[in-house]
């Protein structure tokens, strides 16, 4: 399928969008009505939409995104007046929120009526509804003239898209049209508010803040729902916004200079030499860091303390970091009030979860066995691997060696996995520190790791003892192609069991 990006939608002299006959946006609206998928802009992030009234179309969103099927979708409407038939009741305070903030970056959760299919809400008896304010979103919703179920238009686990290009990165060839509405104004997803109780409860912080809601309804239940403990908004429990790079949050100090010093301190104590580093901070902080002669890629957002700009550019910066092949991105924090609450929520999800969820495979030279295991493991998506990613290292490795020819050939032949980009690394303390488990190929590797790093005994295992199969993975180094094939197959078998055992 060819993906067409639709831009230059014409405007009338009253500055309103219109769609001439045969304009592709008309076709996109027809695709939606007929049960296909279309990506469209909103003022928060881009959405991947389907006709909410066609269950098979909605199922296709989950498949295309790789989204867990217990995570419900938001239903988008062109006008708040269309909410009524889709819900059982609208409490008075919810009506106040509608009057004040819709259209806008807010999503309200109601008890659903029978019109909404169960796939949309992942079986919940409640439905989340949003009327975006982006003029092109409203225009497209009116053209389609059906409720559109849409999550953010990113592959599950990736940072949300804030431009048509980001959507293209994730879904090129998988959907027929992307409607290009330029860069998103807010750049963080909408505030999700539960309105099924006596008081509003914020399930996901966003650009409409707790203060805004209190001002509007006079009160708020339970302050803010503690989504980290019981994820009432099911999406909050999944790994989100994770670039390939490790994300480290560094506290904002009262001056740019102190913030720069704090970042420098973190680099020295946490980031091994030779890692490709990016820094997401204000222009002033970036300037200070340059004076400190630190080598890094700039991912700046403008003025010091400009939380609006920092939020709007955050996901873009994470995606840019991946394009630059960064290993680590240091991100400046903000105080957790107002919009800072939404920013810090996304940042902590990008930062903490991924650090904790690494499996480190270890062999001798990090050119055959451990990279085979790493690449085989990472060929599965994060849902299958329960949010774990694999890395690898060697106890006697050189830095930057390629995988051996035999290993590359075997992995290509058996699994079409490309090992050519692998570069070896020498096992160091940070790698062990950052890993949830360290899995050695043989008992000798394990003993050697424990000799050097005895304090990590609790997380170092041999692969075979971890999966409970009595099989060591011997070294094929220097042997013929068949030995490599045997080794690759053995590693794949053990890794399959490993993946099944992860929780
Ligand atoms: O700004 C946004 O909200 C964007 C744009 C495209 O509208 N959409 C978005 O969708 O961020 P998504 O699917 O990435 O996030 C939807 C969030 C998830 O955390 C989900 O669990 C929650 O809303 N949600 C959806 N239906 C719900 C329900 N019935 N009860 C509680 N939470 C719900
Ligand atoms: Mg999302």
mmCIF file with all atom_site columns, N, CA and C in Angstrom, residues 289-356:
data_model
loop_
_atom_site.group_PDB
_atom_site.id
_atom_site.type_symbol
_atom_site.label_atom_id
_atom_site.label_alt_id
_atom_site.label_comp_id
_atom_site.label_asym_id
_atom_site.label_entity_id
_atom_site.label_seq_id
_atom_site.pdbx_PDB_ins_code
_atom_site.Cartn_x
_atom_site.Cartn_y
_atom_site.Cartn_z
_atom_site.occupancy
_atom_site.B_iso_or_equiv
_atom_site.pdbx_formal_charge
_atom_site.auth_seq_id
_atom_site.auth_comp_id
_atom_site.auth_asym_id
_atom_site.auth_atom_id
_atom_site.pdbx_PDB_model_num
ATOM 1   N N  . UNK A 1 289 ? 26.632 24.427 28.739 1.00 0.00 ? 289 UNK A N  1
ATOM 2   C CA . UNK A 1 289 ? 27.255 23.107 28.605 1.00 0.00 ? 289 UNK A CA 1
ATOM 3   C C  . UNK A 1 289 ? 28.351 23.138 27.539 1.00 0.00 ? 289 UNK A C  1
ATOM 4   N N  . UNK A 1 290 ? 28.108 23.941 26.509 1.00 0.00 ? 290 UNK A N  1
ATOM 5   C CA . UNK A 1 290 ? 29.127 24.048 25.462 1.00 0.00 ? 290 UNK A CA 1
ATOM 6   C C  . UNK A 1 290 ? 30.393 24.680 26.030 1.00 0.00 ? 290 UNK A C  1
ATOM 7   N N  . UNK A 1 291 ? 30.196 25.656 26.909 1.00 0.00 ? 291 UNK A N  1
ATOM 8   C CA . UNK A 1 291 ? 31.354 26.307 27.537 1.00 0.00 ? 291 UNK A CA 1
ATOM 9   C C  . UNK A 1 291 ? 32.129 25.314 28.393 1.00 0.00 ? 291 UNK A C  1
ATOM 10  N N  . UNK A 1 292 ? 31.410 24.310 28.919 1.00 0.00 ? 292 UNK A N  1
ATOM 11  C CA . UNK A 1 292 ? 32.071 23.297 29.756 1.00 0.00 ? 292 UNK A CA 1
ATOM 12  C C  . UNK A 1 292 ? 32.759 22.233 28.891 1.00 0.00 ? 292 UNK A C  1
ATOM 13  N N  . UNK A 1 293 ? 32.749 22.455 27.587 1.00 0.00 ? 293 UNK A N  1
ATOM 14  C CA . UNK A 1 293 ? 33.424 21.563 26.629 1.00 0.00 ? 293 UNK A CA 1
ATOM 15  C C  . UNK A 1 293 ? 32.905 20.120 26.687 1.00 0.00 ? 293 UNK A C  1
ATOM 16  N N  . UNK A 1 294 ? 31.609 20.003 26.820 1.00 0.00 ? 294 UNK A N  1
ATOM 17  C CA . UNK A 1 294 ? 31.008 18.670 26.793 1.00 0.00 ? 294 UNK A CA 1
ATOM 18  C C  . UNK A 1 294 ? 30.588 18.359 25.368 1.00 0.00 ? 294 UNK A C  1
ATOM 19  N N  . UNK A 1 295 ? 30.791 17.108 24.965 1.00 0.00 ? 295 UNK A N  1
ATOM 20  C CA . UNK A 1 295 ? 30.500 16.707 23.600 1.00 0.00 ? 295 UNK A CA 1
ATOM 21  C C  . UNK A 1 295 ? 29.100 16.080 23.526 1.00 0.00 ? 295 UNK A C  1
ATOM 22  N N  . UNK A 1 296 ? 28.169 16.746 22.849 1.00 0.00 ? 296 UNK A N  1
ATOM 23  C CA . UNK A 1 296 ? 26.801 16.199 22.817 1.00 0.00 ? 296 UNK A CA 1
ATOM 24  C C  . UNK A 1 296 ? 26.008 16.760 21.642 1.00 0.00 ? 296 UNK A C  1
ATOM 25  N N  . UNK A 1 297 ? 24.903 16.090 21.327 1.00 0.00 ? 297 UNK A N  1
ATOM 26  C CA . UNK A 1 297 ? 23.970 16.600 20.323 1.00 0.00 ? 297 UNK A CA 1
ATOM 27  C C  . UNK A 1 297 ? 22.966 17.502 21.018 1.00 0.00 ? 297 UNK A C  1
ATOM 28  N N  . UNK A 1 298 ? 22.730 18.668 20.422 1.00 0.00 ? 298 UNK A N  1
ATOM 29  C CA . UNK A 1 298 ? 21.791 19.634 21.024 1.00 0.00 ? 298 UNK A CA 1
ATOM 30  C C  . UNK A 1 298 ? 20.361 19.282 20.684 1.00 0.00 ? 298 UNK A C  1
ATOM 31  N N  . UNK A 1 299 ? 19.528 19.198 21.706 1.00 0.00 ? 299 UNK A N  1
ATOM 32  C CA . UNK A 1 299 ? 18.094 19.036 21.491 1.00 0.00 ? 299 UNK A CA 1
ATOM 33  C C  . UNK A 1 299 ? 17.428 20.118 22.333 1.00 0.00 ? 299 UNK A C  1
ATOM 34  N N  . UNK A 1 300 ? 17.508 21.372 21.884 1.00 0.00 ? 300 UNK A N  1
ATOM 35  C CA . UNK A 1 300 ? 17.052 22.440 22.767 1.00 0.00 ? 300 UNK A CA 1
ATOM 36  C C  . UNK A 1 300 ? 15.607 22.812 22.469 1.00 0.00 ? 300 UNK A C  1
ATOM 37  N N  . UNK A 1 301 ? 14.962 23.470 23.430 1.00 0.00 ? 301 UNK A N  1
ATOM 38  C CA . UNK A 1 301 ? 13.570 23.855 23.218 1.00 0.00 ? 301 UNK A CA 1
ATOM 39  C C  . UNK A 1 301 ? 13.340 25.344 23.318 1.00 0.00 ? 301 UNK A C  1
ATOM 40  N N  . UNK A 1 302 ? 14.367 26.168 23.525 1.00 0.00 ? 302 UNK A N  1
ATOM 41  C CA . UNK A 1 302 ? 14.159 27.615 23.585 1.00 0.00 ? 302 UNK A CA 1
ATOM 42  C C  . UNK A 1 302 ? 14.413 28.163 24.972 1.00 0.00 ? 302 UNK A C  1
ATOM 43  N N  . UNK A 1 303 ? 13.514 29.063 25.401 1.00 0.00 ? 303 UNK A N  1
ATOM 44  C CA . UNK A 1 303 ? 13.777 29.826 26.619 1.00 0.00 ? 303 UNK A CA 1
ATOM 45  C C  . UNK A 1 303 ? 13.804 28.982 27.887 1.00 0.00 ? 303 UNK A C  1
ATOM 46  N N  . UNK A 1 304 ? 14.653 29.408 28.813 1.00 0.00 ? 304 UNK A N  1
ATOM 47  C CA . UNK A 1 304 ? 14.744 28.791 30.123 1.00 0.00 ? 304 UNK A CA 1
ATOM 48  C C  . UNK A 1 304 ? 13.372 28.832 30.792 1.00 0.00 ? 304 UNK A C  1
ATOM 49  N N  . UNK A 1 305 ? 12.952 27.734 31.388 1.00 0.00 ? 305 UNK A N  1
ATOM 50  C CA . UNK A 1 305 ? 11.670 27.673 32.092 1.00 0.00 ? 305 UNK A CA 1
ATOM 51  C C  . UNK A 1 305 ? 10.436 27.796 31.204 1.00 0.00 ? 305 UNK A C  1
ATOM 52  N N  . UNK A 1 306 ? 10.596 27.650 29.878 1.00 0.00 ? 306 UNK A N  1
ATOM 53  C CA . UNK A 1 306 ? 9.419  27.714 29.000 1.00 0.00 ? 306 UNK A CA 1
ATOM 54  C C  . UNK A 1 306 ? 8.782  26.325 28.915 1.00 0.00 ? 306 UNK A C  1
ATOM 55  N N  . UNK A 1 307 ? 7.929  26.034 29.866 1.00 0.00 ? 307 UNK A N  1
ATOM 56  C CA . UNK A 1 307 ? 7.327  24.706 29.951 1.00 0.00 ? 307 UNK A CA 1
ATOM 57  C C  . UNK A 1 307 ? 6.427  24.405 28.745 1.00 0.00 ? 307 UNK A C  1
ATOM 58  N N  . UNK A 1 308 ? 5.796  25.443 28.183 1.00 0.00 ? 308 UNK A N  1
ATOM 59  C CA . UNK A 1 308 ? 4.941  25.209 27.008 1.00 0.00 ? 308 UNK A CA 1
ATOM 60  C C  . UNK A 1 308 ? 5.763  24.658 25.850 1.00 0.00 ? 308 UNK A C  1
ATOM 61  N N  . UNK A 1 309 ? 6.869  25.319 25.601 1.00 0.00 ? 309 UNK A N  1
ATOM 62  C CA . UNK A 1 309 ? 7.726  24.924 24.486 1.00 0.00 ? 309 UNK A CA 1
ATOM 63  C C  . UNK A 1 309 ? 8.368  23.562 24.782 1.00 0.00 ? 309 UNK A C  1
ATOM 64  N N  . UNK A 1 310 ? 8.806  23.378 26.029 1.00 0.00 ? 310 UNK A N  1
ATOM 65  C CA . UNK A 1 310 ? 9.452  22.120 26.399 1.00 0.00 ? 310 UNK A CA 1
ATOM 66  C C  . UNK A 1 310 ? 8.496  20.946 26.191 1.00 0.00 ? 310 UNK A C  1
ATOM 67  N N  . UNK A 1 311 ? 7.219  21.133 26.523 1.00 0.00 ? 311 UNK A N  1
ATOM 68  C CA . UNK A 1 311 ? 6.226  20.070 26.346 1.00 0.00 ? 311 UNK A CA 1
ATOM 69  C C  . UNK A 1 311 ? 5.967  19.832 24.863 1.00 0.00 ? 311 UNK A C  1
ATOM 70  N N  . UNK A 1 312 ? 5.809  20.926 24.125 1.00 0.00 ? 312 UNK A N  1
ATOM 71  C CA . UNK A 1 312 ? 5.463  20.802 22.701 1.00 0.00 ? 312 UNK A CA 1
ATOM 72  C C  . UNK A 1 312 ? 6.555  20.075 21.923 1.00 0.00 ? 312 UNK A C  1
ATOM 73  N N  . UNK A 1 313 ? 7.811  20.244 22.345 1.00 0.00 ? 313 UNK A N  1
ATOM 74  C CA . UNK A 1 313 ? 8.930  19.693 21.568 1.00 0.00 ? 313 UNK A CA 1
ATOM 75  C C  . UNK A 1 313 ? 9.450  18.367 22.117 1.00 0.00 ? 313 UNK A C  1
ATOM 76  N N  . UNK A 1 314 ? 8.908  17.897 23.237 1.00 0.00 ? 314 UNK A N  1
ATOM 77  C CA . UNK A 1 314 ? 9.505  16.751 23.937 1.00 0.00 ? 314 UNK A CA 1
ATOM 78  C C  . UNK A 1 314 ? 9.537  15.474 23.081 1.00 0.00 ? 314 UNK A C  1
ATOM 79  N N  . UNK A 1 315 ? 8.377  15.060 22.565 1.00 0.00 ? 315 UNK A N  1
ATOM 80  C CA . UNK A 1 315 ? 8.346  13.822 21.773 1.00 0.00 ? 315 UNK A CA 1
ATOM 81  C C  . UNK A 1 315 ? 9.199  13.953 20.511 1.00 0.00 ? 315 UNK A C  1
ATOM 82  N N  . UNK A 1 316 ? 9.169  15.163 19.933 1.00 0.00 ? 316 UNK A N  1
ATOM 83  C CA . UNK A 1 316 ? 10.001 15.389 18.735 1.00 0.00 ? 316 UNK A CA 1
ATOM 84  C C  . UNK A 1 316 ? 11.474 15.151 19.056 1.00 0.00 ? 316 UNK A C  1
ATOM 85  N N  . UNK A 1 317 ? 11.896 15.635 20.229 1.00 0.00 ? 317 UNK A N  1
ATOM 86  C CA . UNK A 1 317 ? 13.299 15.481 20.621 1.00 0.00 ? 317 UNK A CA 1
ATOM 87  C C  . UNK A 1 317 ? 13.660 14.002 20.800 1.00 0.00 ? 317 UNK A C  1
ATOM 88  N N  . UNK A 1 318 ? 12.755 13.228 21.411 1.00 0.00 ? 318 UNK A N  1
ATOM 89  C CA . UNK A 1 318 ? 13.032 11.793 21.606 1.00 0.00 ? 318 UNK A CA 1
ATOM 90  C C  . UNK A 1 318 ? 13.187 11.105 20.259 1.00 0.00 ? 318 UNK A C  1
ATOM 91  N N  . UNK A 1 319 ? 12.289 11.442 19.324 1.00 0.00 ? 319 UNK A N  1
ATOM 92  C CA . UNK A 1 319 ? 12.375 10.827 17.995 1.00 0.00 ? 319 UNK A CA 1
ATOM 93  C C  . UNK A 1 319 ? 13.647 11.255 17.275 1.00 0.00 ? 319 UNK A C  1
ATOM 94  N N  . UNK A 1 320 ? 14.008 12.529 17.422 1.00 0.00 ? 320 UNK A N  1
ATOM 95  C CA . UNK A 1 320 ? 15.224 13.007 16.771 1.00 0.00 ? 320 UNK A CA 1
ATOM 96  C C  . UNK A 1 320 ? 16.444 12.274 17.333 1.00 0.00 ? 320 UNK A C  1
ATOM 97  N N  . UNK A 1 321 ? 16.414 12.036 18.644 1.00 0.00 ? 321 UNK A N  1
ATOM 98  C CA . UNK A 1 321 ? 17.508 11.305 19.282 1.00 0.00 ? 321 UNK A CA 1
ATOM 99  C C  . UNK A 1 321 ? 17.704 9.936  18.650 1.00 0.00 ? 321 UNK A C  1
ATOM 100 N N  . UNK A 1 322 ? 16.607 9.268  18.338 1.00 0.00 ? 322 UNK A N  1
ATOM 101 C CA . UNK A 1 322 ? 16.703 7.957  17.694 1.00 0.00 ? 322 UNK A CA 1
ATOM 102 C C  . UNK A 1 322 ? 17.310 8.071  16.303 1.00 0.00 ? 322 UNK A C  1
ATOM 103 N N  . UNK A 1 323 ? 16.898 9.107  15.579 1.00 0.00 ? 323 UNK A N  1
ATOM 104 C CA . UNK A 1 323 ? 17.436 9.284  14.223 1.00 0.00 ? 323 UNK A CA 1
ATOM 105 C C  . UNK A 1 323 ? 18.935 9.533  14.267 1.00 0.00 ? 323 UNK A C  1
ATOM 106 N N  . UNK A 1 324 ? 19.375 10.230 15.309 1.00 0.00 ? 324 UNK A N  1
ATOM 107 C CA . UNK A 1 324 ? 20.811 10.524 15.437 1.00 0.00 ? 324 UNK A CA 1
ATOM 108 C C  . UNK A 1 324 ? 21.576 9.327  16.007 1.00 0.00 ? 324 UNK A C  1
ATOM 109 N N  . UNK A 1 325 ? 20.852 8.273  16.363 1.00 0.00 ? 325 UNK A N  1
ATOM 110 C CA . UNK A 1 325 ? 21.519 7.083  16.909 1.00 0.00 ? 325 UNK A CA 1
ATOM 111 C C  . UNK A 1 325 ? 22.087 7.315  18.300 1.00 0.00 ? 325 UNK A C  1
ATOM 112 N N  . UNK A 1 326 ? 21.421 8.158  19.116 1.00 0.00 ? 326 UNK A N  1
ATOM 113 C CA . UNK A 1 326 ? 21.956 8.451  20.452 1.00 0.00 ? 326 UNK A CA 1
ATOM 114 C C  . UNK A 1 326 ? 21.819 7.238  21.381 1.00 0.00 ? 326 UNK A C  1
ATOM 115 N N  . UNK A 1 327 ? 22.789 7.092  22.290 1.00 0.00 ? 327 UNK A N  1
ATOM 116 C CA . UNK A 1 327 ? 22.695 6.046  23.321 1.00 0.00 ? 327 UNK A CA 1
ATOM 117 C C  . UNK A 1 327 ? 21.961 6.567  24.548 1.00 0.00 ? 327 UNK A C  1
ATOM 118 N N  . UNK A 1 328 ? 22.171 7.846  24.852 1.00 0.00 ? 328 UNK A N  1
ATOM 119 C CA . UNK A 1 328 ? 21.596 8.431  26.070 1.00 0.00 ? 328 UNK A CA 1
ATOM 120 C C  . UNK A 1 328 ? 21.055 9.824  25.757 1.00 0.00 ? 328 UNK A C  1
ATOM 121 N N  . UNK A 1 329 ? 19.889 10.139 26.297 1.00 0.00 ? 329 UNK A N  1
ATOM 122 C CA . UNK A 1 329 ? 19.382 11.510 26.200 1.00 0.00 ? 329 UNK A CA 1
ATOM 123 C C  . UNK A 1 329 ? 19.154 12.025 27.621 1.00 0.00 ? 329 UNK A C  1
ATOM 124 N N  . UNK A 1 330 ? 19.836 13.121 27.950 1.00 0.00 ? 330 UNK A N  1
ATOM 125 C CA . UNK A 1 330 ? 19.604 13.767 29.241 1.00 0.00 ? 330 UNK A CA 1
ATOM 126 C C  . UNK A 1 330 ? 18.507 14.809 29.056 1.00 0.00 ? 330 UNK A C  1
ATOM 127 N N  . UNK A 1 331 ? 17.506 14.782 29.925 1.00 0.00 ? 331 UNK A N  1
ATOM 128 C CA . UNK A 1 331 ? 16.368 15.687 29.780 1.00 0.00 ? 331 UNK A CA 1
ATOM 129 C C  . UNK A 1 331 ? 16.210 16.518 31.050 1.00 0.00 ? 331 UNK A C  1
ATOM 130 N N  . UNK A 1 332 ? 16.068 17.827 30.864 1.00 0.00 ? 332 UNK A N  1
ATOM 131 C CA . UNK A 1 332 ? 15.865 18.736 31.992 1.00 0.00 ? 332 UNK A CA 1
ATOM 132 C C  . UNK A 1 332 ? 14.441 18.591 32.545 1.00 0.00 ? 332 UNK A C  1
ATOM 133 N N  . UNK A 1 333 ? 14.307 18.556 33.848 1.00 0.00 ? 333 UNK A N  1
ATOM 134 C CA . UNK A 1 333 ? 12.966 18.429 34.444 1.00 0.00 ? 333 UNK A CA 1
ATOM 135 C C  . UNK A 1 333 ? 12.312 19.804 34.630 1.00 0.00 ? 333 UNK A C  1
ATOM 136 N N  . UNK A 1 334 ? 11.056 19.795 35.064 1.00 0.00 ? 334 UNK A N  1
ATOM 137 C CA . UNK A 1 334 ? 10.320 21.010 35.428 1.00 0.00 ? 334 UNK A CA 1
ATOM 138 C C  . UNK A 1 334 ? 9.584  20.754 36.732 1.00 0.00 ? 334 UNK A C  1
ATOM 139 N N  . UNK A 1 335 ? 9.236  21.820 37.471 1.00 0.00 ? 335 UNK A N  1
ATOM 140 C CA . UNK A 1 335 ? 8.434  21.623 38.677 1.00 0.00 ? 335 UNK A CA 1
ATOM 141 C C  . UNK A 1 335 ? 7.105  20.972 38.310 1.00 0.00 ? 335 UNK A C  1
ATOM 142 N N  . UNK A 1 336 ? 6.610  20.095 39.207 1.00 0.00 ? 336 UNK A N  1
ATOM 143 C CA . UNK A 1 336 ? 5.387  19.357 38.884 1.00 0.00 ? 336 UNK A CA 1
ATOM 144 C C  . UNK A 1 336 ? 4.138  20.135 39.223 1.00 0.00 ? 336 UNK A C  1
ATOM 145 N N  . UNK A 1 337 ? 3.968  21.299 38.602 1.00 0.00 ? 337 UNK A N  1
ATOM 146 C CA . UNK A 1 337 ? 2.670  21.969 38.732 1.00 0.00 ? 337 UNK A CA 1
ATOM 147 C C  . UNK A 1 337 ? 2.235  22.464 37.365 1.00 0.00 ? 337 UNK A C  1
ATOM 148 N N  . UNK A 1 338 ? 0.936  22.753 37.229 1.00 0.00 ? 338 UNK A N  1
ATOM 149 C CA . UNK A 1 338 ? 0.406  23.175 35.934 1.00 0.00 ? 338 UNK A CA 1
ATOM 150 C C  . UNK A 1 338 ? 0.769  22.161 34.862 1.00 0.00 ? 338 UNK A C  1
ATOM 151 N N  . UNK A 1 339 ? 1.218  22.673 33.729 1.00 0.00 ? 339 UNK A N  1
ATOM 152 C CA . UNK A 1 339 ? 1.587  21.804 32.621 1.00 0.00 ? 339 UNK A CA 1
ATOM 153 C C  . UNK A 1 339 ? 2.798  20.926 32.981 1.00 0.00 ? 339 UNK A C  1
ATOM 154 N N  . UNK A 1 340 ? 3.578  21.389 33.966 1.00 0.00 ? 340 UNK A N  1
ATOM 155 C CA . UNK A 1 340 ? 4.740  20.618 34.413 1.00 0.00 ? 340 UNK A CA 1
ATOM 156 C C  . UNK A 1 340 ? 4.355  19.209 34.863 1.00 0.00 ? 340 UNK A C  1
ATOM 157 N N  . UNK A 1 341 ? 3.132  19.074 35.339 1.00 0.00 ? 341 UNK A N  1
ATOM 158 C CA . UNK A 1 341 ? 2.678  17.764 35.787 1.00 0.00 ? 341 UNK A CA 1
ATOM 159 C C  . UNK A 1 341 ? 2.584  16.774 34.607 1.00 0.00 ? 341 UNK A C  1
ATOM 160 N N  . UNK A 1 342 ? 2.052  17.256 33.489 1.00 0.00 ? 342 UNK A N  1
ATOM 161 C CA . UNK A 1 342 ? 1.949  16.404 32.296 1.00 0.00 ? 342 UNK A CA 1
ATOM 162 C C  . UNK A 1 342 ? 3.342  16.097 31.742 1.00 0.00 ? 342 UNK A C  1
ATOM 163 N N  . UNK A 1 343 ? 4.176  17.119 31.684 1.00 0.00 ? 343 UNK A N  1
ATOM 164 C CA . UNK A 1 343 ? 5.537  16.948 31.161 1.00 0.00 ? 343 UNK A CA 1
ATOM 165 C C  . UNK A 1 343 ? 6.308  15.921 31.991 1.00 0.00 ? 343 UNK A C  1
ATOM 166 N N  . UNK A 1 344 ? 6.250  16.065 33.309 1.00 0.00 ? 344 UNK A N  1
ATOM 167 C CA . UNK A 1 344 ? 6.998  15.154 34.172 1.00 0.00 ? 344 UNK A CA 1
ATOM 168 C C  . UNK A 1 344 ? 6.431  13.732 34.121 1.00 0.00 ? 344 UNK A C  1
ATOM 169 N N  . UNK A 1 345 ? 5.113  13.628 33.924 1.00 0.00 ? 345 UNK A N  1
ATOM 170 C CA . UNK A 1 345 ? 4.495  12.311 33.782 1.00 0.00 ? 345 UNK A CA 1
ATOM 171 C C  . UNK A 1 345 ? 5.069  11.590 32.554 1.00 0.00 ? 345 UNK A C  1
ATOM 172 N N  . UNK A 1 346 ? 5.142  12.294 31.429 1.00 0.00 ? 346 UNK A N  1
ATOM 173 C CA . UNK A 1 346 ? 5.670  11.652 30.208 1.00 0.00 ? 346 UNK A CA 1
ATOM 174 C C  . UNK A 1 346 ? 7.170  11.377 30.350 1.00 0.00 ? 346 UNK A C  1
ATOM 175 N N  . UNK A 1 347 ? 7.881  12.350 30.942 1.00 0.00 ? 347 UNK A N  1
ATOM 176 C CA . UNK A 1 347 ? 9.329  12.178 31.094 1.00 0.00 ? 347 UNK A CA 1
ATOM 177 C C  . UNK A 1 347 ? 9.635  10.984 31.996 1.00 0.00 ? 347 UNK A C  1
ATOM 178 N N  . UNK A 1 348 ? 8.907  10.856 33.113 1.00 0.00 ? 348 UNK A N  1
ATOM 179 C CA . UNK A 1 348 ? 9.258  9.758  34.011 1.00 0.00 ? 348 UNK A CA 1
ATOM 180 C C  . UNK A 1 348 ? 8.923  8.424  33.359 1.00 0.00 ? 348 UNK A C  1
ATOM 181 N N  . UNK A 1 349 ? 7.896  8.400  32.508 1.00 0.00 ? 349 UNK A N  1
ATOM 182 C CA . UNK A 1 349 ? 7.602  7.150  31.819 1.00 0.00 ? 349 UNK A CA 1
ATOM 183 C C  . UNK A 1 349 ? 8.694  6.813  30.805 1.00 0.00 ? 349 UNK A C  1
ATOM 184 N N  . UNK A 1 350 ? 9.200  7.840  30.146 1.00 0.00 ? 350 UNK A N  1
ATOM 185 C CA . UNK A 1 350 ? 10.273 7.590  29.177 1.00 0.00 ? 350 UNK A CA 1
ATOM 186 C C  . UNK A 1 350 ? 11.548 7.156  29.900 1.00 0.00 ? 350 UNK A C  1
ATOM 187 N N  . UNK A 1 351 ? 11.759 7.703  31.108 1.00 0.00 ? 351 UNK A N  1
ATOM 188 C CA . UNK A 1 351 ? 13.035 7.479  31.793 1.00 0.00 ? 351 UNK A CA 1
ATOM 189 C C  . UNK A 1 351 ? 13.070 6.206  32.631 1.00 0.00 ? 351 UNK A C  1
ATOM 190 N N  . UNK A 1 352 ? 12.181 6.108  33.625 1.00 0.00 ? 352 UNK A N  1
ATOM 191 C CA . UNK A 1 352 ? 12.373 5.071  34.626 1.00 0.00 ? 352 UNK A CA 1
ATOM 192 C C  . UNK A 1 352 ? 12.156 3.678  34.069 1.00 0.00 ? 352 UNK A C  1
ATOM 193 N N  . UNK A 1 353 ? 11.020 3.483  33.402 1.00 0.00 ? 353 UNK A N  1
ATOM 194 C CA . UNK A 1 353 ? 10.666 2.125  33.030 1.00 0.00 ? 353 UNK A CA 1
ATOM 195 C C  . UNK A 1 353 ? 11.735 1.432  32.213 1.00 0.00 ? 353 UNK A C  1
ATOM 196 N N  . UNK A 1 354 ? 12.281 2.177  31.266 1.00 0.00 ? 354 UNK A N  1
ATOM 197 C CA . UNK A 1 354 ? 13.167 1.457  30.374 1.00 0.00 ? 354 UNK A CA 1
ATOM 198 C C  . UNK A 1 354 ? 14.504 1.110  31.015 1.00 0.00 ? 354 UNK A C  1
ATOM 199 N N  . UNK A 1 355 ? 14.960 1.970  31.964 1.00 0.00 ? 355 UNK A N  1
ATOM 200 C CA . UNK A 1 355 ? 16.212 1.646  32.621 1.00 0.00 ? 355 UNK A CA 1
ATOM 201 C C  . UNK A 1 355 ? 16.119 0.301  33.342 1.00 0.00 ? 355 UNK A C  1
ATOM 202 N N  . UNK A 1 356 ? 14.943 0.047  33.918 1.00 0.00 ? 356 UNK A N  1
ATOM 203 C CA . UNK A 1 356 ? 14.780 -1.114 34.775 1.00 0.00 ? 356 UNK A CA 1
ATOM 204 C C  . UNK A 1 356 ? 14.576 -2.409 33.998 1.00 0.00 ? 356 UNK A C  1
#
